[in-house]
Amino acid sequence: MSEEFDFQRYLDEKRTQVNEWLSDFISRRFDDRRRLCQAMAYSLMAGGKRLRPILCMASAEAVGQADDPSVLACAGALEMIHTYSLIHDDLPAMDNDRLRRGQPTCHIKFDEATAILAGDALLTLAFEIMAGLTCEHSAAASAMRQILTASGYQGIIEGQMRDIEAEGKSLDLASLKQMHQFKTGALIEAAVVSGALLGGGTDVMIDAFSEYARNIGLAFQVTDDILNVEGDPDLMGKAAGTDLKMKKSTYPGLLGLEKSRSFAGELVNNALQALAVFDNKAEPLSALAYYIIERRR
Amino acid sequence: MSEEFDFQRYLDEKRTQVNEWLSDFISRRFDDRRRLCQAMAYSLMAGGKRLRPILCMASAEAVGQADDPSVLACAGALEMIHTYSLIHDDLPAMDNDRLRRGQPTCHIKFDEATAILAGDALLTLAFEIMAGLTCEHSAAASAMRQILTASGYQGIIEGQMRDIEAEGKSLDLASLKQMHQFKTGALIEAAVVSGALLGGGTDVMIDAFSEYARNIGLAFQVTDDILNVEGDPDLMGKAAGTDLKMKKSTYPGLLGLEKSRSFAGELVNNALQALAVFDNKAEPLSALAYYIIERRR
């Protein structure tokens, strides 16, 4: 990694860009007298690492395109999809969480009906934004298809279904990995790939990025499981120890904490190897891979 | 109307085409061992008038294009969106309905979490299908944008939000119309317009179809309200009298039954006038306008 690269600053800059894009979008397009818009804006702006948008932007940069406004719009759309999935996952009929990103969950702040609708609306809005990009950017349709597949019944929704079905059951390692590939891996991969597509990446680059993304996606989930055991609820903005309480199968449960940590480290190494062919433009992606396993929230 | 035109037969033929397309899609794409796919398939194939798909197909035919496979795929996608909205509207946190299309609602047949996810998945799948069409059909992107807008926070979702907010309140006629324009009008309009777009309709034709659709969309809702008062639950496949029980504002409530009927008739006349410029290729659309106010379910 080059000495000049200040990752924390990079992360802050990108997060600010995403947040500004989202709040600008909200002020231009949402009617804040409408309850539905209030709930959508509330969940969208209630903090969050903005990991998927940042991955999308970093990946577009890595293939050479740093300033395309389509990339930022796609990044915003990805955050909307992620936020919708959190709103629905938090519902009483699902994980029944009262706290998310350190704030009351959408159904606690508003009510259940509003939360269901706000989730539906953020999902739809994300694709409205993506579909709008297809007029101005030739790769936007491919990026949109990637994100649609990752968001759907063969992506995060199937992952959440399996997560619920697995409560109280013990999954083996292969089933656990597959569930997480659906639940978090697919959208992380779509974020990286859509950025590369919008940035004009070649097929070879896209393949390398997919490999990178599949590894960090899994590393992300392993780290999430570790944090659920030993993380600080104040830092995370959500409760710890819930996996054990819900009798969920987790990496620490299957492998133990120590082996889970080294597994996450291995995955990050694989991810970095996939980036080896790129020059220092991929530095942020490398740093993001480390960040994913070293984060505290 | 030409003497040869047999509307009942037309309706049956189109409904069969839609049902065959959907069940073929399900058998090719769904894994029936997965609970999520089971729930999606259950609600999708649990009956239904298939009004939106038929409107889309009739409108493509009216501009001259009867056999484009994109039209049928778009029709299927529209039915998925409609089905998703019914699944979510029926949830306990929303309208809390146990019966839909004569069958147990999705959350009764499966459970609440599965119903929420099945709805999410059908919504996403519809746009996956539409996005797939953009590779092969130049007007598919415009059609998709129409449907996205109609489905989102400025369409059916806002309509459902207002419907819930209006419980126990009395709306005036203008607010009631606006709510229904969101809740049912927007998607009916998008169905007609997307068919015309995929069929290669000109801007003038699209405008006429929008006018037609806005009128039948409202007529549809007025008729729904009338049926909720005096309809036969066995024929409708859902309970009657629920609006009164939920203290919902309705056309019969505001205008009385007689005036509601004549209002629906007026709307259909407006719709027919909008079609006056077309030749007999628009006969099915005219017949559909009548059907909408004369239906018993």
XYZ file of C-alpha atoms in Angstrom:
594
model
C 0.000 0.000 0.000
C 1.411 3.413 -0.907
C 2.428 5.599 2.000
C 0.270 8.520 0.895
C -2.984 6.624 1.150
C -5.018 7.683 4.175
C -7.797 5.093 4.430
C -9.726 6.695 7.271
C -9.872 9.931 5.321
C -10.928 8.045 2.189
C -13.713 6.307 4.092
C -14.944 9.578 5.604
C -14.907 11.359 2.257
C -16.843 8.637 0.512
C -19.334 8.305 3.346
C -19.915 12.055 3.231
C -20.440 11.905 -0.529
C -23.019 9.141 -0.149
C -24.787 10.896 2.701
C -24.895 14.168 0.782
C -26.237 12.451 -2.297
C -28.939 10.730 -0.241
C -29.980 13.840 1.659
C -30.012 15.899 -1.526
C -32.197 13.230 -3.142
C -34.526 13.239 -0.151
C -34.910 17.011 -0.138
C -35.569 17.142 -3.883
C -37.869 14.177 -4.202
C -39.570 13.433 -0.870
C -42.584 15.288 0.466
C -41.773 15.496 4.159
C -45.435 15.930 5.099
C -46.086 12.366 3.956
C -45.662 9.690 6.536
C -44.312 7.227 3.986
C -41.550 9.632 2.939
C -40.778 10.425 6.577
C -40.245 6.758 7.361
C -38.141 6.180 4.230
C -35.935 9.184 5.040
C -35.685 8.246 8.701
C -34.271 4.781 8.047
C -32.106 5.916 5.171
C -30.423 8.626 7.238
C -30.198 6.775 10.573
C -26.440 6.255 10.322
C -24.870 3.221 8.744
C -21.423 2.368 7.466
C -22.397 2.884 3.803
C -20.219 -0.095 2.997
C -22.010 -1.169 -0.185
C -22.032 2.317 -1.749
C -18.359 2.802 -0.861
C -17.467 -0.561 -2.408
C -19.317 0.445 -5.566
C -17.469 3.763 -5.759
C -14.081 2.238 -4.941
C -14.555 -0.375 -7.604
C -15.469 2.225 -10.269
C -12.340 4.142 -9.299
C -10.207 1.039 -9.508
C -11.088 0.622 -13.176
C -10.348 4.274 -13.800
C -13.645 6.127 -13.546
C -13.793 8.267 -10.421
C -16.293 11.002 -11.204
C -19.206 9.532 -13.105
C -22.434 10.742 -11.481
C -24.065 7.413 -12.400
C -21.707 5.681 -9.979
C -22.852 7.853 -7.094
C -26.515 7.337 -8.020
C -25.978 3.584 -8.168
C -24.233 3.773 -4.794
C -27.265 5.575 -3.363
C -29.596 2.975 -4.845
C -27.549 0.183 -3.248
C -27.898 1.832 0.148
C -31.662 2.052 -0.361
C -31.829 -1.677 -1.051
C -29.693 -2.437 1.979
C -31.860 -0.178 4.154
C -35.078 -1.783 2.898
C -33.721 -5.223 3.757
C -32.832 -4.052 7.270
C -36.280 -2.523 7.812
C -38.020 -5.753 6.801
C -35.563 -8.010 8.657
C -36.143 -6.005 11.855
C -39.945 -6.493 11.764
C -41.626 -8.334 14.652
C -42.508 -11.253 12.344
C -38.818 -11.564 11.386
C -35.913 -10.799 13.729
C -37.995 -8.511 15.939
C -35.232 -5.957 16.560
C -35.951 -2.687 18.333
C -32.582 -1.041 17.718
C -30.704 -0.533 14.469
C -27.707 1.681 13.825
C -28.184 2.988 17.365
C -31.711 4.253 16.670
C -35.181 2.784 17.141
C -36.013 0.524 14.195
C -38.515 1.815 11.656
C -41.493 -0.112 13.042
C -40.709 1.144 16.561
C -40.294 4.775 15.457
C -43.361 4.629 13.181
C -45.452 1.452 13.157
C -45.411 -1.924 11.505
C -47.569 -1.073 8.500
C -45.509 2.034 7.766
C -42.276 0.074 8.111
C -43.423 -2.607 5.657
C -44.453 0.067 3.149
C -41.293 2.151 3.648
C -39.220 -0.963 2.914
C -41.262 -1.739 -0.202
C -40.887 1.851 -1.326
C -37.101 2.014 -0.845
C -36.697 -1.206 -2.812
C -38.787 0.128 -5.675
C -37.120 3.531 -5.574
C -33.672 1.975 -5.890
C -34.671 0.412 -9.191
C -36.414 3.580 -10.311
C -33.046 5.306 -9.878
C -31.174 2.523 -11.665
C -33.692 2.491 -14.517
C -33.263 6.259 -14.849
C -29.525 5.764 -15.341
C -30.077 3.498 -18.328
C -30.926 6.581 -20.414
C -27.536 8.129 -19.866
C -25.127 5.250 -19.293
C -24.749 2.232 -21.548
C -23.597 -0.113 -18.753
C -26.377 0.858 -16.335
C -28.745 -1.843 -17.581
C -26.173 -4.571 -16.842
C -25.442 -3.052 -13.450
C -29.161 -2.962 -12.702
C -29.599 -6.614 -13.671
C -26.751 -7.594 -11.360
C -28.327 -5.729 -8.475
C -31.814 -7.066 -9.221
C -30.629 -10.666 -9.155
C -28.706 -10.094 -5.926
C -31.737 -8.468 -4.301
C -34.299 -11.039 -5.240
C -35.491 -14.554 -4.547
C -32.086 -15.898 -5.553
C -30.283 -13.335 -3.408
C -30.859 -11.505 -0.154
C -34.509 -12.530 0.185
C -33.696 -16.237 -0.033
C -30.885 -15.582 2.467
C -33.273 -14.048 4.968
C -35.748 -16.900 4.432
C -33.049 -19.465 5.163
C -31.852 -17.479 8.154
C -35.355 -17.662 9.631
C -35.763 -21.334 8.744
C -32.411 -22.100 10.388
C -33.421 -20.762 13.806
C -33.064 -23.486 16.389
C -31.432 -25.815 13.865
C -27.723 -26.499 13.499
C -26.439 -25.864 10.002
C -23.201 -27.363 8.769
C -20.476 -25.065 7.485
C -21.454 -25.489 3.830
C -25.107 -24.562 4.452
C -24.069 -21.620 6.602
C -21.771 -20.313 3.855
C -24.464 -20.738 1.247
C -27.025 -18.927 3.369
C -24.636 -15.991 3.803
C -23.708 -15.952 0.138
C -27.413 -15.269 -0.443
C -28.024 -13.004 2.509
C -25.048 -10.622 2.375
C -22.600 -11.930 -0.211
C -24.763 -11.420 -3.269
C -25.448 -7.714 -2.707
C -21.829 -6.981 -1.749
C -20.743 -8.682 -4.959
C -23.328 -6.747 -6.949
C -22.089 -3.490 -5.380
C -18.502 -4.164 -6.446
C -19.457 -5.469 -9.886
C -21.933 -2.684 -10.650
C -19.263 -0.089 -9.815
C -16.817 -1.816 -12.122
C -19.419 -2.043 -14.882
C -20.328 1.646 -14.624
C -16.647 2.511 -14.482
C -16.069 0.719 -17.775
C -14.229 -2.340 -16.444
C -13.347 -5.192 -18.807
C -14.659 -8.749 -18.376
C -11.346 -9.840 -16.859
C -11.544 -7.030 -14.315
C -15.144 -7.888 -13.488
C -14.172 -11.509 -12.851
C -11.349 -10.453 -10.529
C -13.720 -8.136 -8.681
C -16.316 -10.879 -8.302
C -13.683 -13.102 -6.721
C -12.622 -10.255 -4.420
C -16.237 -9.536 -3.495
C -17.214 -13.126 -2.760
C -14.344 -13.352 -0.308
C -14.967 -10.067 1.476
C -18.699 -10.795 1.536
C -18.093 -13.960 3.485
C -15.427 -12.265 5.654
C -17.994 -9.595 6.442
C -20.463 -12.168 7.715
C -17.891 -14.096 9.734
C -16.906 -10.786 11.365
C -20.550 -9.944 12.000
C -20.943 -13.243 13.826
C -17.788 -12.583 15.871
C -19.024 -9.096 16.774
C -22.348 -10.578 17.811
C -20.428 -12.622 20.392
C -17.874 -10.136 21.642
C -18.816 -6.746 20.153
C -19.757 -3.622 22.090
C -23.489 -2.890 21.633
C -22.815 0.845 22.072
C -20.322 0.880 19.199
C -22.439 -1.378 17.012
C -25.682 0.479 17.576
C -27.482 -2.826 17.988
C -27.721 -5.559 20.591
C -25.007 -8.220 20.963
C -25.514 -11.862 21.909
C -28.714 -12.109 19.857
C -27.486 -15.023 17.716
C -27.019 -17.191 20.781
C -30.403 -16.128 22.142
C -32.103 -16.898 18.810
C -30.147 -20.175 18.580
C -28.687 -19.194 15.222
C -25.924 -21.160 13.565
C -22.813 -18.973 13.395
C -19.130 -19.289 12.534
C -18.018 -18.874 16.160
C -20.593 -21.502 17.100
C -19.276 -23.958 14.498
C -15.563 -23.127 14.479
C -14.925 -21.329 17.773
C -13.855 -17.671 17.996
C -10.166 -18.196 17.261
C -10.692 -20.280 14.114
C -13.394 -17.874 12.966
C -10.889 -15.037 13.181
C -8.272 -16.888 11.186
C -10.913 -17.930 8.634
C -11.841 -14.260 8.152
C -8.152 -13.452 7.729
C -7.782 -16.151 5.076
C -10.755 -14.815 3.160
C -9.260 -11.334 3.160
C -5.996 -12.759 1.830
C -7.896 -14.438 -1.001
C -9.615 -11.130 -1.730
C -6.284 -9.299 -1.894
C -4.852 -11.911 -4.235
C -7.728 -11.321 -6.615
C -6.738 -7.635 -6.685
C -3.067 -8.351 -7.325
C -3.332 -7.617 -11.044
C -4.503 -4.050 -10.418
C -2.234 -1.099 -9.796
C -2.538 1.218 -6.805
C -5.964 2.383 -7.968
C -7.261 -0.692 -6.158
C -5.702 0.392 -2.859
C -9.038 1.512 -1.405
C -10.511 -1.920 -2.177
C -7.592 -3.603 -0.416
C -8.002 -1.327 2.560
C -11.753 -2.015 2.581
C -11.042 -5.731 2.800
C -8.976 -5.181 5.958
C -11.550 -2.774 7.318
C -14.275 -5.383 6.967
C -12.604 -7.751 9.429
C -11.098 -5.117 11.717
C -14.233 -3.034 12.202
C -15.826 -2.760 15.612
C -19.366 -2.201 14.361
C -68.688 -2.960 -31.498
C -68.384 -5.462 -34.324
C -70.768 -8.380 -34.140
C -68.006 -10.966 -34.391
C -66.271 -9.925 -31.215
C -66.826 -12.434 -28.414
C -65.565 -10.697 -25.291
C -65.968 -13.594 -22.883
C -63.918 -15.776 -25.162
C -61.303 -13.036 -25.525
C -61.055 -12.707 -21.758
C -60.731 -16.449 -21.263
C -58.092 -16.757 -23.954
C -55.973 -13.958 -22.540
C -56.338 -15.198 -18.975
C -55.220 -18.647 -20.101
C -52.223 -17.141 -21.880
C -51.200 -15.233 -18.742
C -51.711 -18.249 -16.503
C -49.723 -20.477 -18.833
C -46.900 -17.956 -19.001
C -46.821 -17.689 -15.211
C -46.916 -21.405 -14.577
C -44.286 -22.034 -17.212
C -42.104 -19.383 -15.576
C -42.644 -20.966 -12.166
C -41.749 -24.440 -13.355
C -38.612 -23.209 -15.126
C -37.330 -20.807 -12.525
C -38.650 -21.728 -9.071
C -37.210 -24.444 -6.892
C -40.349 -25.931 -5.371
C -38.440 -27.346 -2.391
C -37.810 -23.796 -1.223
C -40.396 -22.283 1.049
C -39.938 -18.827 -0.465
C -40.659 -20.119 -3.957
C -43.627 -22.116 -2.682
C -45.187 -18.999 -1.184
C -44.521 -16.898 -4.289
C -46.063 -19.556 -6.529
C -49.013 -20.078 -4.201
C -50.105 -16.454 -4.246
C -49.348 -15.975 -7.912
C -51.498 -18.942 -8.955
C -54.323 -18.526 -6.415
C -56.811 -17.290 -9.016
C -57.255 -13.650 -9.897
C -58.883 -11.782 -12.743
C -55.523 -11.005 -14.413
C -56.951 -7.611 -15.294
C -53.634 -5.717 -15.469
C -51.928 -8.263 -17.731
C -54.970 -8.410 -20.000
C -55.067 -4.608 -20.222
C -51.393 -4.602 -21.172
C -51.938 -7.212 -23.886
C -55.097 -5.561 -25.220
C -53.321 -2.253 -25.438
C -50.368 -3.720 -27.362
C -52.853 -5.287 -29.757
C -54.704 -2.022 -30.189
C -51.570 -0.377 -31.569
C -50.998 -3.317 -33.876
C -48.615 -5.652 -32.096
C -50.350 -8.836 -30.984
C -47.614 -11.444 -30.746
C -44.535 -9.887 -29.224
C -43.266 -12.181 -26.428
C -42.090 -9.090 -24.525
C -45.712 -8.057 -24.101
C -46.611 -11.339 -22.431
C -43.540 -11.157 -20.171
C -44.447 -7.608 -19.186
C -48.011 -8.785 -18.516
C -46.642 -11.494 -16.224
C -44.449 -8.978 -14.422
C -47.479 -6.722 -13.857
C -49.358 -9.596 -12.261
C -46.397 -10.262 -9.965
C -46.432 -6.647 -8.799
C -50.172 -6.758 -8.241
C -49.855 -10.031 -6.310
C -47.026 -8.654 -4.142
C -49.169 -5.643 -3.260
C -52.072 -7.903 -2.289
C -49.841 -10.115 -0.113
C -48.508 -7.100 1.793
C -51.887 -5.346 2.007
C -53.401 -8.496 3.515
C -50.845 -8.695 6.352
C -52.073 -8.438 9.948
C -50.328 -5.046 10.347
C -52.218 -3.758 7.296
C -55.727 -4.855 6.321
C -55.490 -8.150 8.204
C -57.363 -10.212 5.619
C -57.562 -13.984 5.893
C -59.120 -14.636 2.509
C -58.039 -13.524 -0.945
C -59.231 -14.760 -4.308
C -61.197 -17.373 -2.387
C -58.092 -18.879 -0.789
C -56.285 -18.351 2.523
C -54.024 -15.299 2.260
C -50.281 -15.909 2.030
C -49.564 -15.234 5.714
C -52.380 -17.605 6.740
C -51.262 -20.383 4.390
C -47.580 -19.901 5.277
C -46.675 -17.381 7.984
C -46.127 -13.660 8.303
C -42.365 -13.638 7.729
C -42.706 -15.804 4.629
C -45.513 -13.598 3.306
C -43.451 -10.432 3.717
C -40.508 -12.043 1.938
C -42.656 -13.572 -0.816
C -44.081 -10.106 -1.502
C -40.620 -8.551 -1.591
C -39.445 -11.302 -3.913
C -42.344 -10.983 -6.375
C -41.784 -7.227 -6.565
C -38.081 -7.692 -7.284
C -38.704 -10.513 -9.725
C -41.101 -8.386 -11.750
C -38.344 -5.861 -12.374
C -35.807 -8.596 -13.029
C -38.110 -9.730 -15.821
C -38.599 -6.195 -17.134
C -34.860 -5.492 -16.995
C -34.258 -8.692 -18.962
C -36.550 -7.408 -21.717
C -34.440 -4.293 -22.204
C -31.846 -6.423 -24.022
C -34.282 -7.462 -26.717
C -36.830 -4.649 -26.952
C -36.017 -0.964 -27.369
C -39.193 0.266 -25.643
C -38.834 -2.034 -22.626
C -36.805 0.484 -20.623
C -39.572 3.110 -20.956
C -42.210 0.547 -20.066
C -40.186 -0.481 -17.026
C -39.832 3.124 -15.875
C -43.606 3.613 -16.157
C -44.249 0.520 -14.066
C -41.571 1.411 -11.499
C -43.055 4.849 -10.917
C -46.561 3.416 -10.617
C -45.369 0.787 -8.138
C -43.398 3.039 -5.865
C -43.691 5.734 -3.251
C -45.533 7.928 -5.733
C -47.822 5.097 -6.747
C -49.442 2.069 -5.152
C -47.374 2.220 -1.956
C -48.403 5.804 -1.222
C -51.987 4.745 -1.998
C -51.876 1.954 0.567
C -50.303 4.310 3.130
C -53.114 6.828 2.619
C -55.699 4.077 2.760
C -54.394 3.052 6.188
C -54.123 6.647 7.382
C -57.706 7.293 6.278
C -59.197 4.566 8.481
C -61.750 6.089 10.794
C -61.480 9.487 9.059
C -63.848 10.904 6.484
C -62.138 11.895 3.266
C -63.719 14.320 0.833
C -64.277 13.208 -2.758
C -61.074 14.840 -4.035
C -58.870 13.115 -1.445
C -60.619 9.806 -2.056
C -60.009 10.089 -5.810
C -56.391 11.004 -5.255
C -55.845 8.085 -2.913
C -57.289 5.692 -5.484
C -55.284 7.234 -8.315
C -52.229 6.196 -6.286
C -53.533 2.893 -5.007
C -55.060 1.320 -8.103
C -55.103 3.942 -10.863
C -51.353 4.273 -11.325
C -50.655 0.589 -11.964
C -53.678 0.184 -14.235
C -52.432 3.159 -16.238
C -48.916 1.722 -16.326
C -50.314 -1.608 -17.549
C -52.121 0.040 -20.461
C -49.254 2.405 -21.304
C -46.535 -0.255 -21.081
C -48.496 -2.468 -23.477
C -48.837 0.418 -25.903
C -45.123 1.242 -25.595
C -44.050 -2.345 -26.219
C -46.521 -2.542 -29.103
C -44.868 0.464 -30.738
C -47.608 3.031 -30.059
C -47.034 6.691 -30.975
C -47.055 9.514 -28.413
C -50.575 10.487 -29.463
C -51.758 6.930 -28.924
C -50.034 6.733 -25.541
C -51.787 9.937 -24.452
C -55.176 8.577 -25.489
C -54.477 5.342 -23.636
C -53.453 7.225 -20.502
C -56.734 9.095 -20.577
C -58.614 5.813 -21.089
C -56.688 4.157 -18.269
C -57.172 6.962 -15.743
C -60.910 6.708 -16.251
C -61.178 2.936 -16.041
C -58.811 2.922 -13.063
C -61.149 5.135 -11.128
C -64.204 3.233 -12.392
C -62.566 0.047 -11.150
C -62.233 1.461 -7.656
C -65.764 2.869 -7.551
C -67.010 -0.574 -8.580
C -64.832 -2.231 -5.944
C -66.431 -0.018 -3.315
C -69.916 -0.852 -4.602
C -69.116 -4.570 -4.553
C -67.847 -4.217 -1.006
C -71.346 -3.034 -0.070
C -73.536 -5.324 -2.118
C -71.252 -7.970 -3.606
C -71.439 -11.705 -3.028
C -68.464 -12.864 -0.935
C -68.577 -16.283 -2.603
C -68.237 -14.776 -6.055
C -65.615 -12.244 -4.973
C -63.487 -14.718 -3.051
C -63.105 -12.204 -0.246
C -65.280 -10.771 2.501
C -67.859 -8.027 1.818
C -68.814 -5.204 4.151
C -65.223 -4.746 5.318
C -65.036 -1.060 4.322
C -67.915 -0.196 6.626
C -66.396 -2.274 9.419
C -62.999 -0.610 8.983
C -64.715 2.810 8.725
C -63.175 3.449 5.329
C -64.232 6.348 3.154
C -65.852 4.997 -0.005
C -67.796 6.259 -3.002
C -71.060 4.676 -1.828
C -70.406 6.253 1.564
C -69.898 9.711 0.070
C -72.272 9.615 -2.890
C -74.716 6.806 -2.122
C -74.996 3.622 -4.169
C -77.081 5.060 -7.012
C -74.845 8.032 -7.684
C -71.768 5.830 -7.372
C -73.142 3.625 -10.129
C -73.829 6.542 -12.431
C -70.403 7.994 -11.655
C -68.786 4.701 -12.697
C -70.872 4.779 -15.885
C -69.697 8.320 -16.664
C -66.078 7.315 -16.192
C -66.495 4.438 -18.606
C -68.015 6.820 -21.161
C -64.989 9.090 -20.817
C -62.729 6.088 -21.305
C -64.574 5.071 -24.467
C -64.324 8.596 -25.865
C -60.566 8.471 -25.439
C -60.563 5.349 -27.630
C -62.751 6.904 -30.327
C -59.774 7.616 -32.622
C -58.834 3.951 -32.797
C -60.310 1.413 -35.194
C -61.823 -1.887 -34.111
C -58.459 -3.092 -32.813
C -59.379 -1.229 -29.632
C -62.616 -3.226 -29.236
C -61.164 -5.387 -26.447
C -60.206 -2.247 -24.523
C -63.744 -0.899 -24.903
C -65.183 -4.184 -23.745
C -62.771 -4.226 -20.800
C -64.050 -0.820 -19.731
C -67.593 -2.181 -19.553
C -66.402 -5.340 -17.881
C -64.753 -3.325 -15.129
C -68.038 -1.838 -13.948
C -70.211 -4.835 -14.697
C -68.062 -7.463 -13.004
C -69.348 -9.317 -9.964
C -65.935 -9.958 -8.405
